[in-house]
CSV table of C-alpha atoms in Angstrom, one decimal:
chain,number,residue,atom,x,y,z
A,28,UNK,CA,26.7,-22.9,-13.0
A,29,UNK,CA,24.9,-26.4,-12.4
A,30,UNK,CA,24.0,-28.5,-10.0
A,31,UNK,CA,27.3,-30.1,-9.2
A,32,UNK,CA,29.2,-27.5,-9.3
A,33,UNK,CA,27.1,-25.7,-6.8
A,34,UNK,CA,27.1,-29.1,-4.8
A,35,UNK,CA,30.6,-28.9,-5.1
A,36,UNK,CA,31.1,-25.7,-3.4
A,37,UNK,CA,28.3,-26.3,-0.8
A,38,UNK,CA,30.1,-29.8,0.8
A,39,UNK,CA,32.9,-27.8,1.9
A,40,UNK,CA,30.7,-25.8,4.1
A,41,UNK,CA,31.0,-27.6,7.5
A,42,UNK,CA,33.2,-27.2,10.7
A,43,UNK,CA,36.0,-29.7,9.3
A,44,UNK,CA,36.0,-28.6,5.6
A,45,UNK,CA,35.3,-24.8,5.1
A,46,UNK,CA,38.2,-22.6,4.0
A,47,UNK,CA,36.2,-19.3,4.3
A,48,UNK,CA,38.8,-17.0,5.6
A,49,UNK,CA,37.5,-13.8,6.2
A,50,UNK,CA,34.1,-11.8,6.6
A,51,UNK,CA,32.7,-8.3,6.4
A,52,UNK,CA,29.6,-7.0,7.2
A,53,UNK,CA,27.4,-3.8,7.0
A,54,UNK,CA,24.3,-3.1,8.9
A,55,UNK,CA,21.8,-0.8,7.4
A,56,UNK,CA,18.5,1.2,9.0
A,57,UNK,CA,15.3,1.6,7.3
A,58,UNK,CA,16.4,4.9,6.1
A,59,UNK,CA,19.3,3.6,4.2
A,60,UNK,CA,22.0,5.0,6.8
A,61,UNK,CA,24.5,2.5,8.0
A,62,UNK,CA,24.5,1.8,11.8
A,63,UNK,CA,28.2,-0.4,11.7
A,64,UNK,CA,30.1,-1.7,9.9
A,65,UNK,CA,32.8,-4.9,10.7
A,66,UNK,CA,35.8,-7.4,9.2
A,67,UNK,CA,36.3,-10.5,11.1
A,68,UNK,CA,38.6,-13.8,10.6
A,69,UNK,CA,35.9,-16.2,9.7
A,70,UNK,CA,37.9,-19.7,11.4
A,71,UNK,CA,38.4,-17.9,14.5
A,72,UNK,CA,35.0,-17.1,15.3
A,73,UNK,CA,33.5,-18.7,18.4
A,74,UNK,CA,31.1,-21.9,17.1
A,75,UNK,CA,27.6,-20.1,17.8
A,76,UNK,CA,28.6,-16.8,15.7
A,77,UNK,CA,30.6,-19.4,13.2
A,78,UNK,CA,27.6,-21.9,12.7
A,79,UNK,CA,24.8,-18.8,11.8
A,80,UNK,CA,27.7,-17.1,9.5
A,81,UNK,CA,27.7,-20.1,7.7
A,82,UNK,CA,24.2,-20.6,7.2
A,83,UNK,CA,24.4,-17.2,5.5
A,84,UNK,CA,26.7,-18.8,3.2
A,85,UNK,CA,24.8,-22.4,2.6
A,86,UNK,CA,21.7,-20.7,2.0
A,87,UNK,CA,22.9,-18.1,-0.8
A,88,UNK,CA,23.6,-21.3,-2.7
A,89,UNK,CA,20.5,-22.8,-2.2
A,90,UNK,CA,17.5,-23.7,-4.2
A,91,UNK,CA,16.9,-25.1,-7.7
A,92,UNK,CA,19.1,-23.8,-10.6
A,93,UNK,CA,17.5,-21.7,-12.9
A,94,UNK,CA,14.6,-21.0,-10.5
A,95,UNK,CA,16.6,-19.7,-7.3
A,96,UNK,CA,20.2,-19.4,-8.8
A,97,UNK,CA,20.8,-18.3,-11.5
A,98,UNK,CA,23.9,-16.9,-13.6
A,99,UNK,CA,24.3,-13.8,-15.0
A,100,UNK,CA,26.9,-12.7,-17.6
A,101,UNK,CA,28.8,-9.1,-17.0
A,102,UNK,CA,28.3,-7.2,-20.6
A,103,UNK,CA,31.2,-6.4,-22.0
A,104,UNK,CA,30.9,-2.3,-21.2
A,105,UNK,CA,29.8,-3.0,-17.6
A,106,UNK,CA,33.5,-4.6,-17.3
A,107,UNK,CA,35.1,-2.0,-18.7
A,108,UNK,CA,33.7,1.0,-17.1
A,109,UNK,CA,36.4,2.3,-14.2
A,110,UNK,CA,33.7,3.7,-12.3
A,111,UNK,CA,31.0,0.2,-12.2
A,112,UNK,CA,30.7,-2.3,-9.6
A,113,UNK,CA,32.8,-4.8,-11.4
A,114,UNK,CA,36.1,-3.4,-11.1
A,115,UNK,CA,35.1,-3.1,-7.2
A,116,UNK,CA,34.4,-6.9,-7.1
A,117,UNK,CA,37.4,-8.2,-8.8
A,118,UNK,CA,39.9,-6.0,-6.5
A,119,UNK,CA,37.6,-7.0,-3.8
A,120,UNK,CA,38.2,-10.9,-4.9
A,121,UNK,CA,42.0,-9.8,-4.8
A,122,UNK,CA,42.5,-8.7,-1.1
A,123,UNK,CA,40.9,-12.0,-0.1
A,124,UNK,CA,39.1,-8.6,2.6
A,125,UNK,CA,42.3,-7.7,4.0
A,126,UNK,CA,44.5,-4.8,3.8
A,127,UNK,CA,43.1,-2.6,1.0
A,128,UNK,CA,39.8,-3.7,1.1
A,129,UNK,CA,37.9,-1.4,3.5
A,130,UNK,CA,37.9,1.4,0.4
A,131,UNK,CA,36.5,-1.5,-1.9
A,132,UNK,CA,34.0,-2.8,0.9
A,133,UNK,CA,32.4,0.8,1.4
A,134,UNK,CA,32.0,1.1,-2.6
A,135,UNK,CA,30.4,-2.3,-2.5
A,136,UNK,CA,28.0,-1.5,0.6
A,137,UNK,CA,26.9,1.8,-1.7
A,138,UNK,CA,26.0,0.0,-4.8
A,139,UNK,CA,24.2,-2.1,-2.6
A,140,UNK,CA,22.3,0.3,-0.7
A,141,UNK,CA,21.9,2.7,-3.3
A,142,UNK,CA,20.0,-0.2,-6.0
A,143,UNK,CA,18.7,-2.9,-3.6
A,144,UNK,CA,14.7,-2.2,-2.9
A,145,UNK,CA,14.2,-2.7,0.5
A,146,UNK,CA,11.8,-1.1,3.3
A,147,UNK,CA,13.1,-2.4,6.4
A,148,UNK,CA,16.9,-2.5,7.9
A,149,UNK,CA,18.9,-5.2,6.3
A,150,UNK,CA,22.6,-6.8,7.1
A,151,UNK,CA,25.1,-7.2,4.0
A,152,UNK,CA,27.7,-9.8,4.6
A,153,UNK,CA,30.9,-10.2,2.9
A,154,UNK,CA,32.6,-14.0,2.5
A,155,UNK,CA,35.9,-14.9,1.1
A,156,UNK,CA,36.8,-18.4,0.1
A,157,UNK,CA,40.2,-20.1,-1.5
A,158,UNK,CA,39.0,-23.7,-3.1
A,159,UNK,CA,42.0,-25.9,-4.3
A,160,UNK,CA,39.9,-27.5,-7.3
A,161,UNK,CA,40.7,-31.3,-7.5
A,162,UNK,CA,41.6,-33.0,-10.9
A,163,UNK,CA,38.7,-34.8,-12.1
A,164,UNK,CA,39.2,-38.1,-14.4
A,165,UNK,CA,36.8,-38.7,-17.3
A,166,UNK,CA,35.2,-41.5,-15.1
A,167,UNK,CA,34.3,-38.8,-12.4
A,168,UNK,CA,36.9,-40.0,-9.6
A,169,UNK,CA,38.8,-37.1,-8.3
A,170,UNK,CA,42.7,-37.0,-8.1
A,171,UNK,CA,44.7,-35.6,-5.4
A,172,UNK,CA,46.4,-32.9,-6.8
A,173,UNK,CA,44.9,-29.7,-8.0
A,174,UNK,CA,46.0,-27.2,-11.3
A,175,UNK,CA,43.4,-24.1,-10.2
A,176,UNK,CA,42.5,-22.3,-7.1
A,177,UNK,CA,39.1,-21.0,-6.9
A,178,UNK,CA,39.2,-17.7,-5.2
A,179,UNK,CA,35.4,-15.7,-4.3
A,180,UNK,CA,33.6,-14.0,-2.0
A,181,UNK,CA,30.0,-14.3,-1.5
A,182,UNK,CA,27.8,-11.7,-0.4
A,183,UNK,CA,24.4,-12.0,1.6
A,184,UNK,CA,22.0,-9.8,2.0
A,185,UNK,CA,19.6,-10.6,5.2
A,186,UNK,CA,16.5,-8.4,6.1
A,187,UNK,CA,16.8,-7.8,9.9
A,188,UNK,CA,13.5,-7.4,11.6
A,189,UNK,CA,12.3,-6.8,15.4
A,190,UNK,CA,11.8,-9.8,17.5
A,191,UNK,CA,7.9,-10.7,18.7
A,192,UNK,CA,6.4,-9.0,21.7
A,193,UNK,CA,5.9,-11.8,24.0
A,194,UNK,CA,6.0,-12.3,28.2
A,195,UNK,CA,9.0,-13.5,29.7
A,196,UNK,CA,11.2,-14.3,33.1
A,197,UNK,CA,12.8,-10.7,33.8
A,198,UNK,CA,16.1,-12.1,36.2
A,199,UNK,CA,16.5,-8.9,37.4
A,200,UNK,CA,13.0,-8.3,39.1
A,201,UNK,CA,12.4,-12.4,39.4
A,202,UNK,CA,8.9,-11.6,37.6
A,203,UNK,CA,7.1,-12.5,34.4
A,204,UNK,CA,6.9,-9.5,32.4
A,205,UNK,CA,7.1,-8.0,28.6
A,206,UNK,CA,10.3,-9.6,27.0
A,207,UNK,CA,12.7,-7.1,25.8
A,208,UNK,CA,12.4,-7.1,22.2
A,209,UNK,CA,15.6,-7.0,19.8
A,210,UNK,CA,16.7,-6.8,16.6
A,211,UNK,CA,16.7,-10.5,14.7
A,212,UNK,CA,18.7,-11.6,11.1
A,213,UNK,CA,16.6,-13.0,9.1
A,214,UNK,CA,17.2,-15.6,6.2
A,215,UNK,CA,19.0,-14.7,3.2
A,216,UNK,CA,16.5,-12.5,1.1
A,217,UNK,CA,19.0,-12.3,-1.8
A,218,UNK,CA,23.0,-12.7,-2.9
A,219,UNK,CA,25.7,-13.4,-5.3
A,220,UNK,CA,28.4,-15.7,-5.8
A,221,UNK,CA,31.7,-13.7,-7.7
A,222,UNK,CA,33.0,-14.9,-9.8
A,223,UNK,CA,30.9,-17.9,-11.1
A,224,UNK,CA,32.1,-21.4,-11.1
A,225,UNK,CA,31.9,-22.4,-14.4
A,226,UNK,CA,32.8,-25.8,-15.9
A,227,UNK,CA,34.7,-26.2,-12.4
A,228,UNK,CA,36.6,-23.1,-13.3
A,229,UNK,CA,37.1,-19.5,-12.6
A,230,UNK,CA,34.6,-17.3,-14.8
A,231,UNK,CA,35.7,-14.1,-14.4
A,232,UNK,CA,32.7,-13.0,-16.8
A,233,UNK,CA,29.6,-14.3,-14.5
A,234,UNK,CA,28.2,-14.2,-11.5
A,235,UNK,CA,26.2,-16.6,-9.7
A,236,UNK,CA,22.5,-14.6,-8.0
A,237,UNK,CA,20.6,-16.1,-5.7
A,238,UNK,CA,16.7,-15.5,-4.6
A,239,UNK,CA,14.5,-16.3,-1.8
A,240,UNK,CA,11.6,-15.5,-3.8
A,241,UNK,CA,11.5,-16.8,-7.4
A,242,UNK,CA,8.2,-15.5,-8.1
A,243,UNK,CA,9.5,-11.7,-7.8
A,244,UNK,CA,13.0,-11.9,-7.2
A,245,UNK,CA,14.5,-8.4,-6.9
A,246,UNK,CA,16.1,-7.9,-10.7
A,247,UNK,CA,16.3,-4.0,-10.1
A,248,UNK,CA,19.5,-5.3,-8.0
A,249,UNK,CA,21.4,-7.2,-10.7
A,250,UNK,CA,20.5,-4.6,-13.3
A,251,UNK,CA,21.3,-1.8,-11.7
A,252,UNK,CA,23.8,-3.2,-8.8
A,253,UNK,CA,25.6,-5.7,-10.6
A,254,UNK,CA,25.2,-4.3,-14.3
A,255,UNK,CA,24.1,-7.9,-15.5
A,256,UNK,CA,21.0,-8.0,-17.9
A,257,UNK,CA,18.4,-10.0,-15.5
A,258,UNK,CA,16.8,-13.3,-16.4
A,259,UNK,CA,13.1,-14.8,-15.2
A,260,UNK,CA,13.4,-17.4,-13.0
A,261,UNK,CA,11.7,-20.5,-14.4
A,262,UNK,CA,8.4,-19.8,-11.8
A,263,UNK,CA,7.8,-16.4,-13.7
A,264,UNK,CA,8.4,-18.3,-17.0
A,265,UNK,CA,5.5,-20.7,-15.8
A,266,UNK,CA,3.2,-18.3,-14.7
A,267,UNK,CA,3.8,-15.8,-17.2
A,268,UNK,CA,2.8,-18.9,-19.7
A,269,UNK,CA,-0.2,-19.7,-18.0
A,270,UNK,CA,-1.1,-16.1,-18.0
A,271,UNK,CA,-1.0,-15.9,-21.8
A,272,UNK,CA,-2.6,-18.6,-22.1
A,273,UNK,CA,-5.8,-17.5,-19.9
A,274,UNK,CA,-5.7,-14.5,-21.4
A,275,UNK,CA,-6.5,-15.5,-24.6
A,276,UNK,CA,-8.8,-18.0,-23.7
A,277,UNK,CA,-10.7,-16.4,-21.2
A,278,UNK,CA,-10.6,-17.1,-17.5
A,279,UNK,CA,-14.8,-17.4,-17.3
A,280,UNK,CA,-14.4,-20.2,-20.5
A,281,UNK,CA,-15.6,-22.9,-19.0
A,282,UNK,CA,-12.7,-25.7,-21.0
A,283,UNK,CA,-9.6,-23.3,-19.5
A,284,UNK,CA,-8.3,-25.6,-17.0
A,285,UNK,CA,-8.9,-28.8,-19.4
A,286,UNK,CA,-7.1,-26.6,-22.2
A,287,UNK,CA,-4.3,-25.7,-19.8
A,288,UNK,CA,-4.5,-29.9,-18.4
A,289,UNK,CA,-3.9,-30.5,-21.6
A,290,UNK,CA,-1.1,-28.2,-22.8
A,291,UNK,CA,0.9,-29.2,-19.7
A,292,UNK,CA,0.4,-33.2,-20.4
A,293,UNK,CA,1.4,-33.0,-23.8
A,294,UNK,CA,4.7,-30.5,-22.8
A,295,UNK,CA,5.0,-33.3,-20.2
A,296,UNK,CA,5.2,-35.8,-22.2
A,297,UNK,CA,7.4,-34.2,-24.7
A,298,UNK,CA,9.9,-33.5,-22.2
A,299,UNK,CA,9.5,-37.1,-20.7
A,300,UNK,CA,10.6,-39.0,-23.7
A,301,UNK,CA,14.1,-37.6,-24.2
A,302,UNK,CA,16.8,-39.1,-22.7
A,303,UNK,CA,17.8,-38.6,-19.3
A,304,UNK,CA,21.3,-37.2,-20.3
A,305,UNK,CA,20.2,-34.4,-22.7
A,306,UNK,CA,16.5,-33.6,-20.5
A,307,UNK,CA,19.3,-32.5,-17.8
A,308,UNK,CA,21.5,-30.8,-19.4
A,309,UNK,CA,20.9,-26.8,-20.6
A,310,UNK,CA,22.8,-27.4,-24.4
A,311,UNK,CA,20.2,-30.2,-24.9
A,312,UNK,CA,17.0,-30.1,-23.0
A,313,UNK,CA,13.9,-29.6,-24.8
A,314,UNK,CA,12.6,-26.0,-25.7
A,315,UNK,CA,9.6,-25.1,-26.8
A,316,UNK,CA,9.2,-23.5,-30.3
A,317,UNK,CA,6.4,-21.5,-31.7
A,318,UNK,CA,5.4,-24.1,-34.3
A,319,UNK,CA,5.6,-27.1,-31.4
A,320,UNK,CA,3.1,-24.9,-29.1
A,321,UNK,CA,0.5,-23.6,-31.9
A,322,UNK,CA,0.2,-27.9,-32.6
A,323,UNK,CA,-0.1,-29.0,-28.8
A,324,UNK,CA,-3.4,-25.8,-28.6
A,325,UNK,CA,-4.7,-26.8,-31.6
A,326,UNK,CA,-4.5,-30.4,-30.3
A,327,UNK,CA,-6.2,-29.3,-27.1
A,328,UNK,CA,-9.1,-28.1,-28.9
A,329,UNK,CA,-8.6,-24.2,-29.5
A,330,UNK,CA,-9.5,-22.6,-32.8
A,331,UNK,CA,-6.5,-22.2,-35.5
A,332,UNK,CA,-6.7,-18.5,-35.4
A,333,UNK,CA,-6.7,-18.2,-31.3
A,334,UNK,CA,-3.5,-21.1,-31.4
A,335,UNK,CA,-1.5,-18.8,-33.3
A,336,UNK,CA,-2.4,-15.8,-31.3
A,337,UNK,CA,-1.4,-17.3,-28.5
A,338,UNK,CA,2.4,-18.9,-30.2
A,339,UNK,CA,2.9,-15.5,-31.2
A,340,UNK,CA,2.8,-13.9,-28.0
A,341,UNK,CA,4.5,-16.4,-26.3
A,342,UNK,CA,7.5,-15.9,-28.9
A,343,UNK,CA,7.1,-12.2,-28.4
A,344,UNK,CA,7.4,-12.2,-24.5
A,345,UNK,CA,10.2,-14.5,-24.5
A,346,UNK,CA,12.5,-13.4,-27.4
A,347,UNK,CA,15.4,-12.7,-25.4
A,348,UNK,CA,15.5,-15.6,-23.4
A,349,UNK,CA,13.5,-19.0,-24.9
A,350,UNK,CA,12.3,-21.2,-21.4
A,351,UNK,CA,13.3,-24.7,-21.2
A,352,UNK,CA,10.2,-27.1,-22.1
A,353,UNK,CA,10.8,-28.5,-18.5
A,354,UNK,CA,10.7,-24.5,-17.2
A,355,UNK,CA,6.9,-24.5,-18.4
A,356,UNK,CA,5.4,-27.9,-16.7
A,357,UNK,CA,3.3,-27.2,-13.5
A,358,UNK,CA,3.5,-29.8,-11.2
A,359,UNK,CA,0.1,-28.7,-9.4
A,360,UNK,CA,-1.9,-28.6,-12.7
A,361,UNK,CA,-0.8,-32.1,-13.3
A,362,UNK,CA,-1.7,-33.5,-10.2
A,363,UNK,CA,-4.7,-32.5,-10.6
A,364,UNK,CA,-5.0,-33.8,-14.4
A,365,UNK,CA,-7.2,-37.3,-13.0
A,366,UNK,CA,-9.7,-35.0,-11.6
A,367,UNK,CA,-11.0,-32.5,-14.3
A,368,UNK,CA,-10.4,-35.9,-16.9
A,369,UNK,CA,-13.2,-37.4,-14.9
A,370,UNK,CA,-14.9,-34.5,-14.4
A,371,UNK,CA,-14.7,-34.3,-18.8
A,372,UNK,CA,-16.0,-37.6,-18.6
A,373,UNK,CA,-18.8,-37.3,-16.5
A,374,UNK,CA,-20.3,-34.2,-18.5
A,375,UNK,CA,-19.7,-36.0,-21.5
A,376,UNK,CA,-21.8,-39.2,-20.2
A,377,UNK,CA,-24.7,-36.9,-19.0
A,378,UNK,CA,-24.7,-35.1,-22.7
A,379,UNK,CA,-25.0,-38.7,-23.5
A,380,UNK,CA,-27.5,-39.9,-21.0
A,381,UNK,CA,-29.7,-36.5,-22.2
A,382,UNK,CA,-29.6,-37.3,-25.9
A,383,UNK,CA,-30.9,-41.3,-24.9
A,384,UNK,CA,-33.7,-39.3,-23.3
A,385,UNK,CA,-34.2,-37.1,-26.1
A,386,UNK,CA,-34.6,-39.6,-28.3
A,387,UNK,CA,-36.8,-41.6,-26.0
A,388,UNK,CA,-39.2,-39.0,-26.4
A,389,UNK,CA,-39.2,-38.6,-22.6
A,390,UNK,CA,-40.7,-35.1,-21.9
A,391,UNK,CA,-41.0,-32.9,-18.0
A,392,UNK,CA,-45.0,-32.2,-17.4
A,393,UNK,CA,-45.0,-29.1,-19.5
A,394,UNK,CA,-43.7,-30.9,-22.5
A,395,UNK,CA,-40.4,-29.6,-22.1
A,396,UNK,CA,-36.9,-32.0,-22.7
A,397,UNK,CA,-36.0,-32.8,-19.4
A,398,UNK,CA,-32.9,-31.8,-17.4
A,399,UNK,CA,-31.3,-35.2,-16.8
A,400,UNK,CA,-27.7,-34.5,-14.1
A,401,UNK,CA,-26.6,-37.9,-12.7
A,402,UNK,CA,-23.0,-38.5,-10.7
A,403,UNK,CA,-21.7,-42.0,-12.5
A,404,UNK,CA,-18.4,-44.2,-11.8
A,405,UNK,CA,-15.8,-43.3,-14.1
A,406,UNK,CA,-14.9,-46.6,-15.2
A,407,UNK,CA,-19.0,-47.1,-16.2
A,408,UNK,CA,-21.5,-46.0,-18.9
A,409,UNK,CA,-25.0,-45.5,-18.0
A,410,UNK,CA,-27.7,-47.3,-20.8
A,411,UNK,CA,-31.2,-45.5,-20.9
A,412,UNK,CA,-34.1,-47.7,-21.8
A,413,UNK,CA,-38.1,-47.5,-21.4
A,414,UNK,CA,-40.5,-50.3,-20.8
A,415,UNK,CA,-44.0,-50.3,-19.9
A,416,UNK,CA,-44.9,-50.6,-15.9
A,417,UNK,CA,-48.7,-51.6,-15.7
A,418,UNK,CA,-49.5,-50.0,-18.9
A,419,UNK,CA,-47.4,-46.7,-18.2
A,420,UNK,CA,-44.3,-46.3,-20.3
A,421,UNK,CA,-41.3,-45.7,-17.5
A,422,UNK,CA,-38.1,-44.5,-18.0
A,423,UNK,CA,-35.0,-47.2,-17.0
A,424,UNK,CA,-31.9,-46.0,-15.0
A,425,UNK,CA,-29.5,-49.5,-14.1
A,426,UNK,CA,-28.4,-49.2,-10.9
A,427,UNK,CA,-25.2,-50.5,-10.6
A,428,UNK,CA,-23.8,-48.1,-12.9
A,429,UNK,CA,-25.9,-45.1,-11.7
A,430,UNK,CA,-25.1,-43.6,-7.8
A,431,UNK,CA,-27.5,-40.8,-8.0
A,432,UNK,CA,-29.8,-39.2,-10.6
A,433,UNK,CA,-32.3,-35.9,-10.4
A,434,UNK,CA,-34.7,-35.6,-13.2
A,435,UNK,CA,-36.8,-32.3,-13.9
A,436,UNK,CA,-34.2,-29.4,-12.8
A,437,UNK,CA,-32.5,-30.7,-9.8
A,438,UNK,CA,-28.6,-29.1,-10.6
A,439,UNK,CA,-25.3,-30.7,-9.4
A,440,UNK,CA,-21.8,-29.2,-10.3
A,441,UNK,CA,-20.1,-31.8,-12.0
């Protein structure tokens, strides 16, 4: 699924325009027991209990595609197997959680509980929706009528956690005393959307996943739960990039953030110069290939040898699933691209500046070169000269282009 057809979904999710029917729900304990279990009418709940339901709903369709949600494709085998969790969602899907489905429901709530890694008590809630999909003209205006009806059921999975100790009025005793502590629903932690909404249509083969945390989302559940093969979420395809890449280099080489600053501009600016139109969409946008990466390291100054060491284990970790150029670009290291560029800079103009004093023959008292560290504006390059001061040859520094300088050891971490 994309944006817009998430989008899509999502806008119906208010008081006036959500058609969410019914809901189911199953509260779990620590030690995987179930304390209750419940089936409401979604419409006719009052508007507090309505308003957090929904929430539920909103937020396991939330986040960034392809980082947050992603969608998962049901393997042929896992579809066919009378005994797997697929067969229990598409009868699910069917009695839209009415009669029939409390035999389905309890089959669901123990492939949950039985493959979702969780310390803690959690609450699994059960959605069903009917969308009437609008006709939509090739100029993007929607029609009236509708051809397809979009039937699903989403299901959340929020941790539940015990509310903070903290003083409070107790009515009873009209006194300030410990607050009674309860137990609180968290925000969604992780869910799925079934089926997916593909090209605005049922896809009876996929299934929408949604995480709270993309770093380590928890892909025992759809591989084991859902029987989808998982997928990395494009922040573990960035850091697992950046981690080959300072693995290979060396995180105590002293050029590892300009080498990564300058593998990230140039995927940057790759990306940047395709078209609007094919940088968003998944058929077109840019990926990276070996032969691209092994140019942009070279290019960055590494070795021949340690570039293709590097290609080839990037290939290697990501042979099932190639990342999107776009996946790989980290915002933080580009922000941050100005600084160590002037930072380069200003060692390069003191390698200069000591090379001018070098070849001044300028010498420390023990005839040793001297240790030259000066902090100069970017936009500025420092001249040495001598000249002769009452008969003494003196070493010239011009001030306006010089804010401080430390002759004979003085350090300063450029």
């Amino acid at each position: 699924m994309n944006k817009k057809e998430v989008n899509e979904l999502k806008r119906r999710f208010t008081k006036e325009g959500c058609t969410i029917s019914q809901m189911a729900g199953c509260y779990v304990d620590a030690e995987k027991n179930r304390v209750c279990t419940f089936q409401k009418g979604f419409l006719s709940l009052e508007d507090e209990e309505f308003f957090k339901y929904l929430e539920i709903v909103k937020k396991a369709m939330s986040g960034t595609v392809g980082n947050n949600l992603l969608t998962l494709g049901f393997p042929t085998e896992a579809e066919m197997k009378d005994d797997g969790i697929y067969k229990v969602l598409t009868a699910l899907r069917e009695t839209a959680l009415k009669d029939g489905s409390e035999p389905l429901l309890s089959a669901l709530y123990d492939r949950i509980i039985e493959t979702y890694d969780y310390t803690g008590n959690y609450l699994i809630t059960v959605f069903y929706d009917a969308y009437d999909v609008p006709v939509r003209t090739n100029d993007n205006l929607l029609l009236d009528e509708s051809t397809d009806v979009f039937k699903y059921i989403v299901v959340a999975i929020c941790p539940v956690n015990l509310s903070k100790a903290a003083l409070g009025y107790r009515e009873d005793e009209n006194a300030i005393g410990p607050r009674l502590r309860d137990w609180v629903v968290g925000a969604v932690d992780t869910a799925f959307t079934f089926p997916a909404f593909n090209d605005r249509a049922t896809d009876l083969h996929s299934v929408l996943v949604y995480t709270k945390d993309a770093k380590e989302p928890h892909r025992e559940f759809w591989e084991n739960g859902l029987e989808c093969p998982g997928k990395y979420t494009s922040t573990q395809k960035r850091n697992a990039f950046s981690n080959i890449i300072t693995n290979n280099v060396g995180s105590e080489n002293d050029r590892l953030d300009e080498i990564i600053t300058d593998v990230q501009e140039s995927i940057f600016t790759t990306v940047d110069a395709q078209p609007e139109a094919e940088k968003n969409n998944e058929e077109t946008a840019k990926i990276l290939k070996k032969d691209e990466l092994t140019d942009i390291l070279k290019d960055s100054g590494l070795p021949e040898e340690k570039s293709e060491d590097i290609a080839t284990e990037y290939e290697d970790f990501f042979k099932d699933e190639k990342p999107l150029a776009k996946e790989l670009i980290d915002a933080r290291v580009l922000k941050n691209s100005e600084a160590i560029e002037e930072k380069k800079n200003l060692k390069k103009q003191v390698r200069d500046l000591q090379e001018q004093l070098a070849d001044a023959g300028i010498t420390d008292a023990d005839g040793n070169d001297v240790d030259l560290v000066v902090k100069i504006r970017p936009d500025k390059v420092a001249e040495i000269d001598t000249t002769f001061v009452n008969g003494v040859r003196c070493l010239v520094i011009p001030v306006e282009d010089v804010h401080t300088a430390a002759i004979n050891g003085e350090l300063q971490d450029l």
